[in-house]
Amino acid sequence: MDCNQIRKAAANALITCNIHSFPIDCFAILKQYGFRVYSYLELQKKKPELYNLCISYSQDAFCINSLNLIAYNSQKSANRIRFSLMHELGHHLLRHRNDLPSNEDEANYFASNILAPRIAMYYAHLKSVNEVGHFFNLSSSAAYYAAQDFSEWCQDVRRNGMHSYDKDLYQHFYNPDYKGFVYSIRTCAFCGARVYNCLDFEAHCSGACKLPDEPVRKKAHAFTPLSDDDSRILRRLENKWLYDF
């Protein structure tokens, strides 16, 4: 299975589950697919035989398709849990039936793309690995992986144009009120109004609710940004397919 098939599966999952903002709610997505989700500790108390099965296979998370059950290790970090849960969803949606190393790689790639779609990274204008991790709730290693693959996505767009799954995601995340691609919908911390495309978790309106002195972001390790030439090419390609719906 090539990377575009996996990206398409991740995009379809986001659209099917009606996701319109990041970071995504992994537990809600799994429930929409009919999975019961338990921590290993919960499973140990309720179903010790299932707990023993799960823990023998994985220290992070495990899926029992026949029971529509996914269990995870709650003692891991929150960001690692998120990745592990989407990894298990990837196995399910990609119809893996064994534990081949290639299947593990594909599930990892699915998790990375559903948590941080490359087109969302493009519109968010993220400038560093830390920003990728902060915005999408990824671990540092997962954020670095996504940032590296973002460059591959950009090169793929340059060579082949936007794929159908990117067009579908654009259409899904296009907001007519905002008149653009919306990757984040938050609530103003002061007045409760909707705030679109704010990278800060404590969002505020740009009008009367705007804080007078915003904090200066610390410099972080940057991944290779788009060159001016790459940006112009992507903008031309974007203008070409934006109105094809």
PDB file of C-alpha atoms in Angstrom, residues 57-217:
ATOM      1  CA  TYR A  57       1.044  -8.148  22.576  1.00  0.00           C
ATOM      2  CA  SER A  58       1.689  -4.459  23.215  1.00  0.00           C
ATOM      3  CA  GLN A  59       2.788  -2.123  25.980  1.00  0.00           C
ATOM      4  CA  ASP A  60       1.004   0.804  24.296  1.00  0.00           C
ATOM      5  CA  ALA A  61      -2.373  -0.269  22.857  1.00  0.00           C
ATOM      6  CA  PHE A  62      -4.077  -3.290  21.350  1.00  0.00           C
ATOM      7  CA  CYS A  63      -7.190  -3.921  19.275  1.00  0.00           C
ATOM      8  CA  ILE A  64      -9.458  -6.967  19.427  1.00  0.00           C
ATOM      9  CA  ASN A  65     -11.534  -6.576  16.267  1.00  0.00           C
ATOM     10  CA  SER A  66     -13.837  -9.477  17.024  1.00  0.00           C
ATOM     11  CA  LEU A  67     -14.977  -7.677  20.192  1.00  0.00           C
ATOM     12  CA  ASN A  68     -14.819  -4.122  18.781  1.00  0.00           C
ATOM     13  CA  LEU A  69     -12.484  -3.317  21.647  1.00  0.00           C
ATOM     14  CA  ILE A  70      -9.362  -1.190  21.912  1.00  0.00           C
ATOM     15  CA  ALA A  71      -7.319  -1.027  25.090  1.00  0.00           C
ATOM     16  CA  TYR A  72      -4.463   1.367  25.853  1.00  0.00           C
ATOM     17  CA  ASN A  73      -1.822   1.977  28.487  1.00  0.00           C
ATOM     18  CA  SER A  74      -2.962   5.005  30.492  1.00  0.00           C
ATOM     19  CA  GLN A  75       0.460   5.272  32.126  1.00  0.00           C
ATOM     20  CA  LYS A  76       1.960   6.514  28.849  1.00  0.00           C
ATOM     21  CA  SER A  77       1.980  10.222  27.989  1.00  0.00           C
ATOM     22  CA  ALA A  78      -1.247  11.734  26.618  1.00  0.00           C
ATOM     23  CA  ASN A  79       0.313  12.400  23.212  1.00  0.00           C
ATOM     24  CA  ARG A  80       1.653   8.871  22.938  1.00  0.00           C
ATOM     25  CA  ILE A  81      -1.784   7.496  23.847  1.00  0.00           C
ATOM     26  CA  ARG A  82      -3.357   9.567  21.073  1.00  0.00           C
ATOM     27  CA  PHE A  83      -0.888   8.218  18.519  1.00  0.00           C
ATOM     28  CA  SER A  84      -1.319   4.633  19.749  1.00  0.00           C
ATOM     29  CA  LEU A  85      -5.119   4.837  19.511  1.00  0.00           C
ATOM     30  CA  MET A  86      -5.009   6.144  15.944  1.00  0.00           C
ATOM     31  CA  HIS A  87      -2.390   3.507  15.135  1.00  0.00           C
ATOM     32  CA  GLU A  88      -4.923   0.844  16.130  1.00  0.00           C
ATOM     33  CA  LEU A  89      -7.642   2.538  14.087  1.00  0.00           C
ATOM     34  CA  GLY A  90      -5.229   2.465  11.168  1.00  0.00           C
ATOM     35  CA  HIS A  91      -4.873  -1.316  11.468  1.00  0.00           C
ATOM     36  CA  HIS A  92      -8.667  -1.596  11.392  1.00  0.00           C
ATOM     37  CA  LEU A  93      -9.337   0.736   8.444  1.00  0.00           C
ATOM     38  CA  LEU A  94      -6.406  -0.563   6.409  1.00  0.00           C
ATOM     39  CA  ARG A  95      -7.712  -4.111   6.989  1.00  0.00           C
ATOM     40  CA  HIS A  96      -4.528  -5.525   8.443  1.00  0.00           C
ATOM     41  CA  ARG A  97      -4.816  -9.138   9.514  1.00  0.00           C
ATOM     42  CA  ASN A  98      -1.340  -9.870  10.839  1.00  0.00           C
ATOM     43  CA  ASP A  99       1.568  -8.178  12.602  1.00  0.00           C
ATOM     44  CA  LEU A 100       3.944  -7.803   9.679  1.00  0.00           C
ATOM     45  CA  PRO A 101       6.482  -4.962  10.109  1.00  0.00           C
ATOM     46  CA  SER A 102       5.078  -3.328   6.974  1.00  0.00           C
ATOM     47  CA  ASN A 103       1.623  -3.219   8.580  1.00  0.00           C
ATOM     48  CA  GLU A 104       3.084  -1.498  11.636  1.00  0.00           C
ATOM     49  CA  ASP A 105       4.709   1.112   9.392  1.00  0.00           C
ATOM     50  CA  GLU A 106       1.440   1.677   7.543  1.00  0.00           C
ATOM     51  CA  ALA A 107      -0.522   2.057  10.800  1.00  0.00           C
ATOM     52  CA  ASN A 108       2.049   4.584  12.014  1.00  0.00           C
ATOM     53  CA  TYR A 109       1.715   6.536   8.785  1.00  0.00           C
ATOM     54  CA  PHE A 110      -2.076   6.496   9.080  1.00  0.00           C
ATOM     55  CA  ALA A 111      -1.879   7.778  12.670  1.00  0.00           C
ATOM     56  CA  SER A 112       0.454  10.584  11.644  1.00  0.00           C
ATOM     57  CA  ASN A 113      -1.835  11.696   8.814  1.00  0.00           C
ATOM     58  CA  ILE A 114      -5.120  11.580  10.700  1.00  0.00           C
ATOM     59  CA  LEU A 115      -3.610  13.477  13.639  1.00  0.00           C
ATOM     60  CA  ALA A 116      -1.829  16.039  11.439  1.00  0.00           C
ATOM     61  CA  PRO A 117      -3.047  16.069   7.821  1.00  0.00           C
ATOM     62  CA  ARG A 118      -0.392  17.644   5.624  1.00  0.00           C
ATOM     63  CA  ILE A 119      -2.834  20.050   4.026  1.00  0.00           C
ATOM     64  CA  ALA A 120      -3.775  21.310   7.508  1.00  0.00           C
ATOM     65  CA  MET A 121      -0.082  21.799   8.279  1.00  0.00           C
ATOM     66  CA  TYR A 122       0.197  23.785   5.046  1.00  0.00           C
ATOM     67  CA  TYR A 123      -2.640  26.171   5.921  1.00  0.00           C
ATOM     68  CA  ALA A 124      -1.542  26.526   9.556  1.00  0.00           C
ATOM     69  CA  HIS A 125       1.864  27.870   8.403  1.00  0.00           C
ATOM     70  CA  LEU A 126       3.663  26.038  11.185  1.00  0.00           C
ATOM     71  CA  LYS A 127       7.340  26.963  11.401  1.00  0.00           C
ATOM     72  CA  SER A 128       8.913  24.427  13.757  1.00  0.00           C
ATOM     73  CA  VAL A 129       8.705  20.867  15.013  1.00  0.00           C
ATOM     74  CA  ASN A 130       7.649  22.250  18.398  1.00  0.00           C
ATOM     75  CA  GLU A 131       4.750  24.126  16.796  1.00  0.00           C
ATOM     76  CA  VAL A 132       3.625  20.969  14.993  1.00  0.00           C
ATOM     77  CA  GLY A 133       3.682  19.023  18.250  1.00  0.00           C
ATOM     78  CA  HIS A 134       1.973  21.780  20.234  1.00  0.00           C
ATOM     79  CA  PHE A 135      -0.809  22.385  17.756  1.00  0.00           C
ATOM     80  CA  PHE A 136      -1.681  18.767  16.904  1.00  0.00           C
ATOM     81  CA  ASN A 137      -0.874  17.291  20.340  1.00  0.00           C
ATOM     82  CA  LEU A 138       1.954  15.098  19.082  1.00  0.00           C
ATOM     83  CA  SER A 139       5.031  13.814  20.862  1.00  0.00           C
ATOM     84  CA  SER A 140       8.335  15.327  19.770  1.00  0.00           C
ATOM     85  CA  SER A 141       9.231  12.243  17.722  1.00  0.00           C
ATOM     86  CA  ALA A 142       5.792  12.109  16.068  1.00  0.00           C
ATOM     87  CA  ALA A 143       5.963  15.849  15.332  1.00  0.00           C
ATOM     88  CA  TYR A 144       9.403  15.448  13.746  1.00  0.00           C
ATOM     89  CA  TYR A 145       8.098  12.556  11.622  1.00  0.00           C
ATOM     90  CA  ALA A 146       5.137  14.646  10.448  1.00  0.00           C
ATOM     91  CA  ALA A 147       7.360  17.632   9.689  1.00  0.00           C
ATOM     92  CA  GLN A 148       9.718  15.510   7.589  1.00  0.00           C
ATOM     93  CA  ASP A 149       6.826  13.973   5.675  1.00  0.00           C
ATOM     94  CA  PHE A 150       5.320  17.427   5.110  1.00  0.00           C
ATOM     95  CA  SER A 151       8.292  18.178   2.870  1.00  0.00           C
ATOM     96  CA  GLU A 152       7.579  14.959   0.944  1.00  0.00           C
ATOM     97  CA  TRP A 153       3.933  16.007   0.585  1.00  0.00           C
ATOM     98  CA  CYS A 154       4.983  19.385  -0.822  1.00  0.00           C
ATOM     99  CA  GLN A 155       7.285  17.746  -3.353  1.00  0.00           C
ATOM    100  CA  ASP A 156       4.515  15.326  -4.331  1.00  0.00           C
ATOM    101  CA  VAL A 157       2.151  18.255  -4.918  1.00  0.00           C
ATOM    102  CA  ARG A 158       4.769  19.943  -7.076  1.00  0.00           C
ATOM    103  CA  ARG A 159       5.214  16.830  -9.191  1.00  0.00           C
ATOM    104  CA  ASN A 160       1.656  15.531  -9.409  1.00  0.00           C
ATOM    105  CA  GLY A 161      -0.678  18.311  -8.276  1.00  0.00           C
ATOM    106  CA  MET A 162      -3.203  18.027  -5.479  1.00  0.00           C
ATOM    107  CA  HIS A 163      -4.605  14.547  -4.989  1.00  0.00           C
ATOM    108  CA  SER A 164      -8.326  13.898  -4.711  1.00  0.00           C
ATOM    109  CA  TYR A 165      -8.106  13.327  -0.952  1.00  0.00           C
ATOM    110  CA  ASP A 166      -6.556  16.780  -0.464  1.00  0.00           C
ATOM    111  CA  LYS A 167      -9.332  18.343  -2.534  1.00  0.00           C
ATOM    112  CA  ASP A 168     -11.896  16.466  -0.444  1.00  0.00           C
ATOM    113  CA  LEU A 169     -10.284  17.709   2.763  1.00  0.00           C
ATOM    114  CA  TYR A 170     -10.166  21.256   1.456  1.00  0.00           C
ATOM    115  CA  GLN A 171     -13.858  21.134   0.632  1.00  0.00           C
ATOM    116  CA  HIS A 172     -14.652  19.597   4.029  1.00  0.00           C
ATOM    117  CA  PHE A 173     -12.644  22.170   6.003  1.00  0.00           C
ATOM    118  CA  TYR A 174     -13.698  25.149   3.891  1.00  0.00           C
ATOM    119  CA  ASN A 175     -15.832  27.500   5.988  1.00  0.00           C
ATOM    120  CA  PRO A 176     -18.053  29.949   4.059  1.00  0.00           C
ATOM    121  CA  ASP A 177     -18.192  32.356   7.018  1.00  0.00           C
ATOM    122  CA  TYR A 178     -14.420  32.458   7.253  1.00  0.00           C
ATOM    123  CA  LYS A 179     -14.094  32.172   3.469  1.00  0.00           C
ATOM    124  CA  GLY A 180     -11.161  29.819   3.723  1.00  0.00           C
ATOM    125  CA  PHE A 181      -9.710  26.581   5.049  1.00  0.00           C
ATOM    126  CA  VAL A 182     -10.431  26.337   8.770  1.00  0.00           C
ATOM    127  CA  TYR A 183      -8.094  24.046  10.704  1.00  0.00           C
ATOM    128  CA  SER A 184      -8.974  25.300  14.172  1.00  0.00           C
ATOM    129  CA  ILE A 185     -12.263  26.344  15.768  1.00  0.00           C
ATOM    130  CA  ARG A 186     -11.922  27.584  19.333  1.00  0.00           C
ATOM    131  CA  THR A 187     -14.001  29.604  21.747  1.00  0.00           C
ATOM    132  CA  CYS A 188     -12.908  33.068  22.833  1.00  0.00           C
ATOM    133  CA  ALA A 189     -11.723  32.846  26.434  1.00  0.00           C
ATOM    134  CA  PHE A 190     -13.426  36.170  27.181  1.00  0.00           C
ATOM    135  CA  CYS A 191     -16.709  36.462  25.269  1.00  0.00           C
ATOM    136  CA  GLY A 192     -17.411  32.914  24.059  1.00  0.00           C
ATOM    137  CA  ALA A 193     -17.422  33.790  20.353  1.00  0.00           C
ATOM    138  CA  ARG A 194     -15.982  31.408  17.782  1.00  0.00           C
ATOM    139  CA  VAL A 195     -12.368  32.038  16.866  1.00  0.00           C
ATOM    140  CA  TYR A 196     -11.109  30.528  13.622  1.00  0.00           C
ATOM    141  CA  ASN A 197      -7.535  29.418  12.893  1.00  0.00           C
ATOM    142  CA  CYS A 198      -5.962  30.453  16.168  1.00  0.00           C
ATOM    143  CA  LEU A 199      -2.800  28.512  17.026  1.00  0.00           C
ATOM    144  CA  ASP A 200      -2.986  29.431  20.724  1.00  0.00           C
ATOM    145  CA  PHE A 201      -5.028  27.180  22.986  1.00  0.00           C
ATOM    146  CA  GLU A 202      -6.403  30.149  24.953  1.00  0.00           C
ATOM    147  CA  ALA A 203      -8.085  31.852  22.024  1.00  0.00           C
ATOM    148  CA  HIS A 204      -9.395  35.403  22.068  1.00  0.00           C
ATOM    149  CA  CYS A 205     -11.121  37.624  19.548  1.00  0.00           C
ATOM    150  CA  SER A 206      -9.044  40.054  17.530  1.00  0.00           C
ATOM    151  CA  GLY A 207     -11.301  42.944  18.535  1.00  0.00           C
ATOM    152  CA  ALA A 208     -12.123  44.158  22.036  1.00  0.00           C
ATOM    153  CA  CYS A 209     -11.120  40.824  23.587  1.00  0.00           C
ATOM    154  CA  LYS A 210      -7.564  40.945  22.232  1.00  0.00           C
ATOM    155  CA  LEU A 211      -4.923  41.054  24.920  1.00  0.00           C
ATOM    156  CA  PRO A 212      -2.778  44.212  24.727  1.00  0.00           C
ATOM    157  CA  ASP A 213       0.540  42.391  25.055  1.00  0.00           C
ATOM    158  CA  GLU A 214       0.756  38.949  23.508  1.00  0.00           C
ATOM    159  CA  PRO A 215       3.577  36.682  24.667  1.00  0.00           C
ATOM    160  CA  VAL A 216       6.569  36.376  22.389  1.00  0.00           C
ATOM    161  CA  ARG A 217       7.056  32.804  21.233  1.00  0.00           C
TER     162      ARG A 217
END
